[in-house]
Coordinates of C-alpha atoms (C1' of nucleotides) in Angstrom, one line a residue:
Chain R
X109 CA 22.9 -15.7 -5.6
X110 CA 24.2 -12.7 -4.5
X111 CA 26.4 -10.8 -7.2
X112 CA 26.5 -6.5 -7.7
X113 CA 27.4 -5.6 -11.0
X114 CA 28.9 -2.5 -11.1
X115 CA 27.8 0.0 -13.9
X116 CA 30.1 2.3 -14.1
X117 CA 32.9 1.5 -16.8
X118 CA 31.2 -1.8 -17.4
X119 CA 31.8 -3.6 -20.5
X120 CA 27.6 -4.5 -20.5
X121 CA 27.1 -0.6 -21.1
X122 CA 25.6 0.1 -24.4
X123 CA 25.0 2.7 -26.5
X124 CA 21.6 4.7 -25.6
X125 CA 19.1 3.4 -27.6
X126 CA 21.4 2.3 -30.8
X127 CA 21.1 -1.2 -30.1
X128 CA 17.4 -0.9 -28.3
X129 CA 14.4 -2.0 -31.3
X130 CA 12.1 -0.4 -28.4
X131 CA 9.6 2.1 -30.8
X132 CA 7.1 2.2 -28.1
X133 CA 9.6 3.1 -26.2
X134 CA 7.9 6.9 -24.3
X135 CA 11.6 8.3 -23.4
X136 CA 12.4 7.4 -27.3
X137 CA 9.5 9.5 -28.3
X138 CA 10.0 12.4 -26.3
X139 CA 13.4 13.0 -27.1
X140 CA 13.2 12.0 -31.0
X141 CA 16.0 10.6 -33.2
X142 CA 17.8 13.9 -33.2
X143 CA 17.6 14.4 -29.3
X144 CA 19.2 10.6 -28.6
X145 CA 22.4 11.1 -30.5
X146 CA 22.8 14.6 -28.0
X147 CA 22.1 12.0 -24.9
X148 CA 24.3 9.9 -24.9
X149 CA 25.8 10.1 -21.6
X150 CA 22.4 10.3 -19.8
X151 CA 20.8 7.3 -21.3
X152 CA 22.5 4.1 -20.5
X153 CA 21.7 0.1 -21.2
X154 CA 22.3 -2.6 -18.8
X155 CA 21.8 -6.1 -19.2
X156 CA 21.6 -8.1 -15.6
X157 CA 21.2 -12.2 -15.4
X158 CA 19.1 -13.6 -12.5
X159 CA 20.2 -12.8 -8.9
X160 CA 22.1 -10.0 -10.3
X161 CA 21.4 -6.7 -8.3
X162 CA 21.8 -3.5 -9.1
X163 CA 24.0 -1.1 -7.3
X164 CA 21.3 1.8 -6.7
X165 CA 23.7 4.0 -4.5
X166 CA 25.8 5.3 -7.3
X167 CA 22.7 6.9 -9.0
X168 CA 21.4 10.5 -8.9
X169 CA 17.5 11.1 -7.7
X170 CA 16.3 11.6 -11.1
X171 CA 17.3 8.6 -12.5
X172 CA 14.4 6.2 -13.9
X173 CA 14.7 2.7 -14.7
X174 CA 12.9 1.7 -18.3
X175 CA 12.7 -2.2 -18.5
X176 CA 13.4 -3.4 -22.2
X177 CA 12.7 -6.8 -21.2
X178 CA 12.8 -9.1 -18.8
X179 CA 11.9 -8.6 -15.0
X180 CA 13.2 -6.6 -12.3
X181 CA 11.9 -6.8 -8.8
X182 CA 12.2 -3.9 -6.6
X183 CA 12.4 -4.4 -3.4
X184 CA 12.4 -2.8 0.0
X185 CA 13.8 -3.9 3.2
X186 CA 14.1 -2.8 6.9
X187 CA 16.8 -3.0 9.2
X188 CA 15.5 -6.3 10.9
X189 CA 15.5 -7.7 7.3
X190 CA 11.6 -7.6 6.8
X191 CA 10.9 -7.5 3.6
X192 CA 8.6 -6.2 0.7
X193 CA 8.9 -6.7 -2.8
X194 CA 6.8 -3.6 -4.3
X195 CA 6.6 -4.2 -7.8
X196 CA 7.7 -6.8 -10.5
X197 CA 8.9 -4.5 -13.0
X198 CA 8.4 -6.2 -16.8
X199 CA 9.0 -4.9 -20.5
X200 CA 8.4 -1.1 -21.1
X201 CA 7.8 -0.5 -17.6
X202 CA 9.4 2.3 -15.3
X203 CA 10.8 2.4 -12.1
X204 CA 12.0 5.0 -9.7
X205 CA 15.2 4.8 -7.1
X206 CA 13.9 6.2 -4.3
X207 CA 16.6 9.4 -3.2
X208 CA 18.2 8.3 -0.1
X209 CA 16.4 11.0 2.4
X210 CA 12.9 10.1 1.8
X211 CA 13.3 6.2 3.0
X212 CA 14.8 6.2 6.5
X213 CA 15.4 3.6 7.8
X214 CA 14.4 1.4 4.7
X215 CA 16.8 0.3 1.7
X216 CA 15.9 -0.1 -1.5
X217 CA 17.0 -2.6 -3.9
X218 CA 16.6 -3.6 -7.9
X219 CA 17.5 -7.3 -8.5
X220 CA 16.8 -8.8 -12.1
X221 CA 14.8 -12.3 -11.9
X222 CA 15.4 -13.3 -15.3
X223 CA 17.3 -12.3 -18.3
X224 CA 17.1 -8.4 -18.3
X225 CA 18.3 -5.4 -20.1
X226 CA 17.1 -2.0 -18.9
X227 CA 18.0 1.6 -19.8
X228 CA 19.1 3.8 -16.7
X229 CA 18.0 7.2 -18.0
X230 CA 19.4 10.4 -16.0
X231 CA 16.0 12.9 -16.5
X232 CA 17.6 16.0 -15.7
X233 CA 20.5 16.4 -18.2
X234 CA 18.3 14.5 -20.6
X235 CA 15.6 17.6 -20.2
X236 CA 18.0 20.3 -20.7
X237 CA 18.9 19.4 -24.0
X238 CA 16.2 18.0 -25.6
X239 CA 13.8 20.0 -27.7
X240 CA 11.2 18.8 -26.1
X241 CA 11.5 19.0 -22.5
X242 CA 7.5 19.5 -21.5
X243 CA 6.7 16.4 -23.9
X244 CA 9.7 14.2 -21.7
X245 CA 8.1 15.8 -18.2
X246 CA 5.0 15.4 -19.2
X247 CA 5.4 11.3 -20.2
X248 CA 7.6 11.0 -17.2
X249 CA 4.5 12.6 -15.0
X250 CA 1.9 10.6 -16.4
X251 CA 3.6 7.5 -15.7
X252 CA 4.4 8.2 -12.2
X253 CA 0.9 9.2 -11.8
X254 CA -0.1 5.3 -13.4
X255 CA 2.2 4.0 -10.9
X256 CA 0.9 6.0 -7.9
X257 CA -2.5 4.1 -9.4
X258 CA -1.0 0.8 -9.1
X259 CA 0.4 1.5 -5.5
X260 CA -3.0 2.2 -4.4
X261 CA -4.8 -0.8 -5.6
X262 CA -2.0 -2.6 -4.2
X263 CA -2.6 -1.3 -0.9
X264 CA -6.0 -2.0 -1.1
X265 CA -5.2 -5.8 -1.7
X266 CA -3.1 -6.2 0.9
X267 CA -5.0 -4.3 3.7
X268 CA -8.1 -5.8 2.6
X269 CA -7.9 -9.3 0.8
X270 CA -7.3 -12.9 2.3
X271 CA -3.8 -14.3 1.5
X272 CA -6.1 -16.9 -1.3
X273 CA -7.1 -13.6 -3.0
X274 CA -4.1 -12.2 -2.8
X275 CA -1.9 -15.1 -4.2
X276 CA -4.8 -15.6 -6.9
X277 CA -4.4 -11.4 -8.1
X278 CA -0.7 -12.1 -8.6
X279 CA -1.2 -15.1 -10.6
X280 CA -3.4 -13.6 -12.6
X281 CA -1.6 -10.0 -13.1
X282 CA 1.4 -12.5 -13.9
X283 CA -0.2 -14.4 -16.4
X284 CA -1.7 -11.4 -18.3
X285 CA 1.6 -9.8 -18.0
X286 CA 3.9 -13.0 -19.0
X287 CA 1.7 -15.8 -20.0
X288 CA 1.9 -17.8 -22.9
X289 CA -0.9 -18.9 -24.5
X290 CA -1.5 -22.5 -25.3
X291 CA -4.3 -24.8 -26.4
X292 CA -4.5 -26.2 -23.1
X293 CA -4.7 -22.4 -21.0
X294 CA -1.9 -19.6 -20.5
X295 CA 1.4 -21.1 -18.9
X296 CA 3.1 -19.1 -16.7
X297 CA 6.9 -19.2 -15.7
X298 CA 7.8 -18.1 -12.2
X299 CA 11.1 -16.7 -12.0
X300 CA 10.9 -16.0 -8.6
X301 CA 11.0 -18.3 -5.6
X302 CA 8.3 -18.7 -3.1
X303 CA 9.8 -16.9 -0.9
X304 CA 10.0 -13.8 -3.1
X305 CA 6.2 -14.2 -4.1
X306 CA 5.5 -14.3 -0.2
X307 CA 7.6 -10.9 0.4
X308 CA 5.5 -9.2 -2.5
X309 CA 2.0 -10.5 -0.9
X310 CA 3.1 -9.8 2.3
X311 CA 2.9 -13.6 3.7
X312 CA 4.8 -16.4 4.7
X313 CA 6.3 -19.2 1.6
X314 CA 4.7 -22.2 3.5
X315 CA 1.4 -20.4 3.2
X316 CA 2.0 -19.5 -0.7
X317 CA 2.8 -23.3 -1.0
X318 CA -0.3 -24.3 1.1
X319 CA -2.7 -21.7 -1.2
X320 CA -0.6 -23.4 -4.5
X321 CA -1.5 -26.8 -3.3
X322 CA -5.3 -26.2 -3.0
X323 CA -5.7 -23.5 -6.0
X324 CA -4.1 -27.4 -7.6
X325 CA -6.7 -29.9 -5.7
X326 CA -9.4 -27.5 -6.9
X327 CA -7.9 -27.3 -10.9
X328 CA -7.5 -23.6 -10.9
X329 CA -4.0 -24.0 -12.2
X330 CA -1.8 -27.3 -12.9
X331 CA 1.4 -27.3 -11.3
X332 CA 3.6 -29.6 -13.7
X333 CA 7.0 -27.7 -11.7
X334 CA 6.5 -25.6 -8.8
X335 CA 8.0 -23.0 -11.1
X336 CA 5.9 -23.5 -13.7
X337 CA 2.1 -22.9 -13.1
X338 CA -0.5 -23.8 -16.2
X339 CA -4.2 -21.9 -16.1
X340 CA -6.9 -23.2 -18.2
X341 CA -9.4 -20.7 -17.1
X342 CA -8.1 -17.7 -16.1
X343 CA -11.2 -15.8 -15.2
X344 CA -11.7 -18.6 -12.7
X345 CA -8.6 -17.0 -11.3
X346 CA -10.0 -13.8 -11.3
X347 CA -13.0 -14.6 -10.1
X348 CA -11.0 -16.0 -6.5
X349 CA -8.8 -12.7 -7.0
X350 CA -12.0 -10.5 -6.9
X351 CA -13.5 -11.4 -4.0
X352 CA -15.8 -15.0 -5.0
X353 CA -14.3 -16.8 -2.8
Chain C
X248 CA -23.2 12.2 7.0
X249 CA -23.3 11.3 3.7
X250 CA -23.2 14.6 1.9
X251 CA -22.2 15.0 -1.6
X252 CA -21.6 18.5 -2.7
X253 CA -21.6 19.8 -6.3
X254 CA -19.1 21.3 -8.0
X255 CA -20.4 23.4 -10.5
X256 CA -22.2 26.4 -10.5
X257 CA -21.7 26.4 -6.6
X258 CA -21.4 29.0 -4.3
X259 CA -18.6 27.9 -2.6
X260 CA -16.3 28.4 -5.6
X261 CA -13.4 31.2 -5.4
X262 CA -11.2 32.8 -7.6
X263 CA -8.2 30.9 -7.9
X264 CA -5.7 31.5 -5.7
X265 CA -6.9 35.3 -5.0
X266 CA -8.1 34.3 -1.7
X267 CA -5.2 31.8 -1.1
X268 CA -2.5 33.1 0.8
X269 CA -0.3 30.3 0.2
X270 CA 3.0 31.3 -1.1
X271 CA 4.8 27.9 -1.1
X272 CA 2.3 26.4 -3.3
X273 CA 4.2 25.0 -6.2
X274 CA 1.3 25.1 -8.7
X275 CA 1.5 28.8 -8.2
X276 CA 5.1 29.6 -8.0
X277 CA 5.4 27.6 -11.6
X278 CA 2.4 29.7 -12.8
X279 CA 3.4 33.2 -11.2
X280 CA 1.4 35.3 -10.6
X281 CA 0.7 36.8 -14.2
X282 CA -0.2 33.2 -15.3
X283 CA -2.7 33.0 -12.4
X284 CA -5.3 35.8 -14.1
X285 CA -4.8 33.7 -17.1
X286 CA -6.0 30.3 -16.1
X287 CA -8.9 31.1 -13.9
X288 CA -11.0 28.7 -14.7
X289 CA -8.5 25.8 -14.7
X290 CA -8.5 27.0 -10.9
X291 CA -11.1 26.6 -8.8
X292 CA -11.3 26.7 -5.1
X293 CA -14.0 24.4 -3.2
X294 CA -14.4 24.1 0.5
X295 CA -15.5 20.9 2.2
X296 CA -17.6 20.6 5.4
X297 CA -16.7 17.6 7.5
X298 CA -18.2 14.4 5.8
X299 CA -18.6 16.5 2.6
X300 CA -17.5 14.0 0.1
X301 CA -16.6 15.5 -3.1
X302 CA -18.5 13.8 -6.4
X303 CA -15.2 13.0 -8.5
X304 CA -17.1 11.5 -11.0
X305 CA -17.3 14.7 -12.8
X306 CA -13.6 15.7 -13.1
X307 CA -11.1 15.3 -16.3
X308 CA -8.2 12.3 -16.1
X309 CA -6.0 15.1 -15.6
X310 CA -7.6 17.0 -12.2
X311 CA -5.1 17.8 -9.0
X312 CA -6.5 18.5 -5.8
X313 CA -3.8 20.4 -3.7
X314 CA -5.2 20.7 -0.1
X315 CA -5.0 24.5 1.2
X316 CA -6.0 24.2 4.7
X317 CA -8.0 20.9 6.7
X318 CA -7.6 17.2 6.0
X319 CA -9.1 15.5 3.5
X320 CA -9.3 11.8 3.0
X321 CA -9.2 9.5 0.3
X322 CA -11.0 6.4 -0.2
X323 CA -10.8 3.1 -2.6
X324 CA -13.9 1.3 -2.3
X325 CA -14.6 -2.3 -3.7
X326 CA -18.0 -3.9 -4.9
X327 CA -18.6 -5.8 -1.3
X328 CA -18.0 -2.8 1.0
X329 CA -14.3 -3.8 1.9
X330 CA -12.6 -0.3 2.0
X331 CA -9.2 1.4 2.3
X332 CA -7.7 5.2 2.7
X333 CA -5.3 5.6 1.0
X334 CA -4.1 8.7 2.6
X335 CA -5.1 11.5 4.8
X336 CA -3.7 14.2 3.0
X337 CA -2.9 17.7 5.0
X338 CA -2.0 21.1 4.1
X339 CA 0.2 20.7 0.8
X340 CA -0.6 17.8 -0.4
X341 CA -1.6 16.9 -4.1
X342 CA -4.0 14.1 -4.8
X343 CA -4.3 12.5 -7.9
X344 CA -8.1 11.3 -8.9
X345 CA -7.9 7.9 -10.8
X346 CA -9.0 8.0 -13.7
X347 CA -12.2 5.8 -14.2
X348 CA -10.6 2.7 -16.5
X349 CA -7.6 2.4 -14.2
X350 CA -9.7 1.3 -11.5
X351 CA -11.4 -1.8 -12.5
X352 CA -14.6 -2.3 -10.0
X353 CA -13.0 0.0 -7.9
X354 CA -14.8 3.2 -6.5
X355 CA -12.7 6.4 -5.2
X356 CA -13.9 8.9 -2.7
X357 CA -12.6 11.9 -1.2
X358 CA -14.2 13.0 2.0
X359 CA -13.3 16.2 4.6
X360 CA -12.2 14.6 7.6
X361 CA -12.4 18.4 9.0
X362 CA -13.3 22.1 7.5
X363 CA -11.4 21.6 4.3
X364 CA -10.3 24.1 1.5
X365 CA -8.9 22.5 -1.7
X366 CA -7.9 24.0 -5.2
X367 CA -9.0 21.8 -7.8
X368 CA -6.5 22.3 -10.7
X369 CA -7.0 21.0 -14.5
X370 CA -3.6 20.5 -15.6
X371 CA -3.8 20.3 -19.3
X372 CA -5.1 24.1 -20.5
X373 CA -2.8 25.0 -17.1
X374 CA -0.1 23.7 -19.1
X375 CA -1.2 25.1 -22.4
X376 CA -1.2 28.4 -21.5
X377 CA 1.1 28.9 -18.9
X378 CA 4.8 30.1 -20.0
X379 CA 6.6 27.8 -18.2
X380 CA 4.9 24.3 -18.9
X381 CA 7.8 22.5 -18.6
X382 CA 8.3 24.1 -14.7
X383 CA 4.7 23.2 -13.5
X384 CA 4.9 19.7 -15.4
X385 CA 8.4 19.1 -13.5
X386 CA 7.0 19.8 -9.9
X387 CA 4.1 17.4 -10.4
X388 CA 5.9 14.9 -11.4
X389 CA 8.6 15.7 -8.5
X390 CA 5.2 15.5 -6.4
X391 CA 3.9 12.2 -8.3
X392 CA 7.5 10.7 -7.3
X393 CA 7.1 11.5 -4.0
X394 CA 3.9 10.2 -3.7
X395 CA 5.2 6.8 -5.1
X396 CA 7.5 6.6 -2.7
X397 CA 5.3 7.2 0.6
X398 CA 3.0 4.8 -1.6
X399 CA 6.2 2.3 -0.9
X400 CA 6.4 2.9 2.6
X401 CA 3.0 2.5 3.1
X402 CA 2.6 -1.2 1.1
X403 CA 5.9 -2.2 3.4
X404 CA 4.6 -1.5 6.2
X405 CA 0.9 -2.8 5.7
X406 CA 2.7 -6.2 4.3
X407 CA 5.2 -6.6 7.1
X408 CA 4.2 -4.6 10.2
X409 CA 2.1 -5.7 13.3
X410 CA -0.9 -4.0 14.2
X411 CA 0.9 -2.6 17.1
X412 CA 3.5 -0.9 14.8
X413 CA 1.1 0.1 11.9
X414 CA -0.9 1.8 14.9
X415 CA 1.9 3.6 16.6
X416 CA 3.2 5.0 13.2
X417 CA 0.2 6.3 12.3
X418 CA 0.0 8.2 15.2
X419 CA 3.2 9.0 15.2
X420 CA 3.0 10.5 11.3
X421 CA 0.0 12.6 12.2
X422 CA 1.4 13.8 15.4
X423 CA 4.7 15.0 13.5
X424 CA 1.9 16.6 10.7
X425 CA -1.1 18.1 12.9
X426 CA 0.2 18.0 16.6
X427 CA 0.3 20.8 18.8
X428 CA 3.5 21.0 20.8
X429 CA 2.5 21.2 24.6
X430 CA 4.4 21.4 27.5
X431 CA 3.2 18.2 28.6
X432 CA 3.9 17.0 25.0
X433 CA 2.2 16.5 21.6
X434 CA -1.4 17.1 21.4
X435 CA -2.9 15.1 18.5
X436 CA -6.7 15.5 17.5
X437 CA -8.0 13.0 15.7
X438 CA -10.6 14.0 13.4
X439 CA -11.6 10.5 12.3
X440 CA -13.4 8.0 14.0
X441 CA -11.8 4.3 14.9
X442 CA -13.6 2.8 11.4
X443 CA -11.6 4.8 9.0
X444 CA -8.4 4.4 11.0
X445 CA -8.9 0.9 10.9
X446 CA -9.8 1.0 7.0
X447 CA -6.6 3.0 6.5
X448 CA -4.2 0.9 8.5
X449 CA -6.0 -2.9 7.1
X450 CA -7.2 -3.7 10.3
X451 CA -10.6 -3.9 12.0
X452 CA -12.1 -1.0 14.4
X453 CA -11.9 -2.9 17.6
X454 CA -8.4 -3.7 17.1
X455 CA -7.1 -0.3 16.9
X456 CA -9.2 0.6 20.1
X457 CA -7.8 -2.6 22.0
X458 CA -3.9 -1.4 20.8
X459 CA -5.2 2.3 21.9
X460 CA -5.9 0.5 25.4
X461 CA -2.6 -0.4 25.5
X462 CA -0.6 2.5 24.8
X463 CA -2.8 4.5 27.2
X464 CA -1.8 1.3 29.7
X465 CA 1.7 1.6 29.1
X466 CA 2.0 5.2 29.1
X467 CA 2.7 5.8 25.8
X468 CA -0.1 8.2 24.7
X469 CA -2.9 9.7 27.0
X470 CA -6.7 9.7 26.1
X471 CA -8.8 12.4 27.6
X472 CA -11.3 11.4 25.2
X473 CA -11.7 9.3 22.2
X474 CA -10.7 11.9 19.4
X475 CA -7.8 13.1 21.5
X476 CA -4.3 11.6 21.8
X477 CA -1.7 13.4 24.0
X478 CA 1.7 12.0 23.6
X479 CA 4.3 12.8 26.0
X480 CA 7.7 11.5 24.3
X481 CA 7.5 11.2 20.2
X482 CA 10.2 9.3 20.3
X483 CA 9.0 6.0 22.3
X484 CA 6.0 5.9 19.8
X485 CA 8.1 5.7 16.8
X486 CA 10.6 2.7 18.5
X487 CA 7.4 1.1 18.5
X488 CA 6.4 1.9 15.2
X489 CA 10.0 0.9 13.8
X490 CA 10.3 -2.6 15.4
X491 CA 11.5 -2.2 18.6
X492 CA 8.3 -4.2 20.0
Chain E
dC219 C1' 24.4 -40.3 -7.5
dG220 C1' 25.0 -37.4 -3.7
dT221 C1' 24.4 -32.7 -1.7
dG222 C1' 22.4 -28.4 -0.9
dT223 C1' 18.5 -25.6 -1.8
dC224 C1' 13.8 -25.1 -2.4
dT225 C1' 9.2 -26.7 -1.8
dT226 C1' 5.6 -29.2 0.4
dT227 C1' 3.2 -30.9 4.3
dG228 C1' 2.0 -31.3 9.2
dA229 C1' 1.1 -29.7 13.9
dA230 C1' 0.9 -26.2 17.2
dG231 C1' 0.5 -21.5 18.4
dG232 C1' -0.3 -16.4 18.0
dT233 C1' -2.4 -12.5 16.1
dC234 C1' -6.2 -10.5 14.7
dC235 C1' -11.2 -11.0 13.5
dT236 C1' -16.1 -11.7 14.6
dC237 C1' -19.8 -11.4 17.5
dA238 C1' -21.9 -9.6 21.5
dA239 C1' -22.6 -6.7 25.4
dC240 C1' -21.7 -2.7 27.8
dA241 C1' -19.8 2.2 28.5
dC242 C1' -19.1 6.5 26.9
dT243 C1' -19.8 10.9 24.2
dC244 C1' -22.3 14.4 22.6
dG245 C1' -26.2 16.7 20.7
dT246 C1' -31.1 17.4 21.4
dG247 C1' -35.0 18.5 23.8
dG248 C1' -37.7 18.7 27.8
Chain U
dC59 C1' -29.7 21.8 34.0
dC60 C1' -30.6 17.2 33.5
dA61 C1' -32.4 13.3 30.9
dC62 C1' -32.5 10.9 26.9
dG63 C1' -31.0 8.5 22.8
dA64 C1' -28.3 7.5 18.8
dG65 C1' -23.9 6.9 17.4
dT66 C1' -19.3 5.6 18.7
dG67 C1' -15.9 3.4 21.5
dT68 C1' -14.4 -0.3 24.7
dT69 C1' -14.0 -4.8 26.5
dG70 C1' -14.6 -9.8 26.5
dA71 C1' -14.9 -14.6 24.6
dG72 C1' -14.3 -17.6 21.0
dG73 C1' -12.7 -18.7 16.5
dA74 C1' -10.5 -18.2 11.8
dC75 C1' -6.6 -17.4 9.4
dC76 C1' -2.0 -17.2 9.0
dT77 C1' 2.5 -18.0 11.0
dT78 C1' 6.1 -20.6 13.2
dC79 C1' 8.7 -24.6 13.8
dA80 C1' 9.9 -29.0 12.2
dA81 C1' 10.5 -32.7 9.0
dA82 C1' 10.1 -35.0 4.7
dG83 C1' 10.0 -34.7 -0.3
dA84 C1' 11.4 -32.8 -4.8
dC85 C1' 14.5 -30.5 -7.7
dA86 C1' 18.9 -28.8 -9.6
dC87 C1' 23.7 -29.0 -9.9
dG88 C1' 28.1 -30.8 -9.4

DNA sequence: CGTGTCTTTGAAGGTCCTCAACACTCGTGG
DNA sequence: CCACGAGTGTTGAGGACCTTCAAAGACACG
């Protein structure tokens, strides 16, 4: 699937915040009760289905992306169509548009893989007229900081661990992220296709499918669907993830 | 060399900023120069010796190193000795220490790569006292935004480049940051050996030298000696770099 | 129940790694 | 000034891991 929604003018806009039950939300915080019903037009909800993608062009640089929940996977992609997918975005978590200048030659894109409603918050105007301005800069800094953390472990993994390692880290992120816990282990549901797994580790899909098929021989996970992966011992996932293999 | 130097108490501390006559640093512009006399010992300028690896162990969650002059590189480190830089940062450039818990079993270093002076800034009483809080918090998290976004670029290219392109854009990054524009073209000393190349670019020492081979075969750099890279044309390294091998 | 898409599996090939030997660089000391 | 030696860089051969290409199997949707 390959649908844009537009966001402008679009009947899935919402009020900021009104209809968002979100009190961990950091943005929330910042700004206070008081300071939302002033923001209005800076803070905006968007709800996406699967495959949909998100028309980035049409926003200004200092717009951030808060996931209320769901997942949306952010992607980056060269001319030639190589392809990375940098980050699986899920509940309470920020991203960034990258502005247009920095990237080159790259583009940047934010499709949701599930059910997803996110809040596309414009910083600046949000800052000017909210009593708290430092607090809002300062939340907004020490996330981007976390993320700059992230990015840096993640490079780490894929300049430096073996495609098992690095399939066995993602299931495992996954499945502390989005599992459900059961009696027999934490199910996971993959909303993504092989293919998109592959473009976030940075390999092929065959090879993701070859890694899936032994992680099964060896019962590291139970694969009942191939979108549908069951661990009963996740530390023997992390174990693989962290270099015992 | 494996030299740590302390911190504290030594001699090669400065007052903060007095000696620095950097007037496009944004730490200072945000502070002006009245705030400056106020927050000298949130401040503090250290020089690093080549090697010198600075003992981060010691600094708050909420340190910034801003390099003022030299190159200084910095290092994720996991239990078995597999190791990635994460970036050689130049003249400008903020780095962020992790703080401990994010890390998990990894270790971070920073290391001088050449004569380095760095400012060593604690953000928090920075932002306590200065008058304009909001202004400093603003540019680092402008600079944390930027630094997720050549994060981006950097986990793209290690997933979906060749060795041959990760190589030539490297060179061609450092060449556009630290060359020396010749008449015979771009003079590019490298003050690292092959090792920490290949640790920054996820690739093994003896590859980079054999893909060095190459671009000396073809005529797309000159090496008059290991540390120094001559390139006559810019541009033909980065068509490399961008796909066009 | 058929069709298109996605996943799995197999075989062959390429890129990069590993191990090993040799060459070069540069600082030290005779 | 040259010789020496340790560290670093280069080159070669062989192999491992992952990719590429191809085909068959499973799943989802009408």
């Amino acid at each position: 699937m390959d649908v844009s929604i537009a966001v402008d003018g679009d009947d899935s806009d919402k009020l900021p915040c009104a209809g968002c039950d979100d009190r961990d939300c950091p943005i929330r915080k910042a700004l206070g009760e008081a300071g939302l019903l002033e923001c209005s037009d800076s803070i905006r909800q968007i709800s996406a289905r699967p495959g949909e993608r998100l028309e980035i062009s049409g926003f200004e640089p200092d717009t951030v992306f808060r996931i209320a929940s769901g997942m949306l996977m952010q992607e980056h992609v060269l001319e030639d169509g190589r392809r990375h997918v940098a980050a699986f975005k899920t509940d309470g978590e920020l991203a960034w548009p990258l502005s247009r200048e920095d990237n080159g030659d790259i583009r940047e894109f934010y499709e949701a893989v599930k059910p997803t409603d996110l809040c596309v918050i414009s910083v600046s105007p949000l800052a000017d007229r909210t009593s708290d301005a430092c607090g809002l800069m300062e939340t907004l800094y020490s996330a981007a900081k976390e993320e700059v953390a992230r990015s840096q472990t993640r490079m780490l993994t894929l300049a430096r661990s073996s495609a098992t390692e690095r399939l066995a880290g993602f299931l495992f992120d996954l499945a502390k992220r989005t599992g459900k816990q059961m009696k027999y282990g934490t199910e996971l549901k993959l909303n993504m296709r092989r293919e998109r797994i592959a473009d976030h580790l940075g390999m092929q899909p065959e090879t993701i499918s070859r890694i899936m098929s032994a992680f099964k021989k060896d019962g590291v996970i139970q694969l009942p669907r191939p979108t549908v992966v069951i661990i009963p011992n996740l530390q023997a996932l992390a174990a693989i993830a962290f270099g015992a293999a």
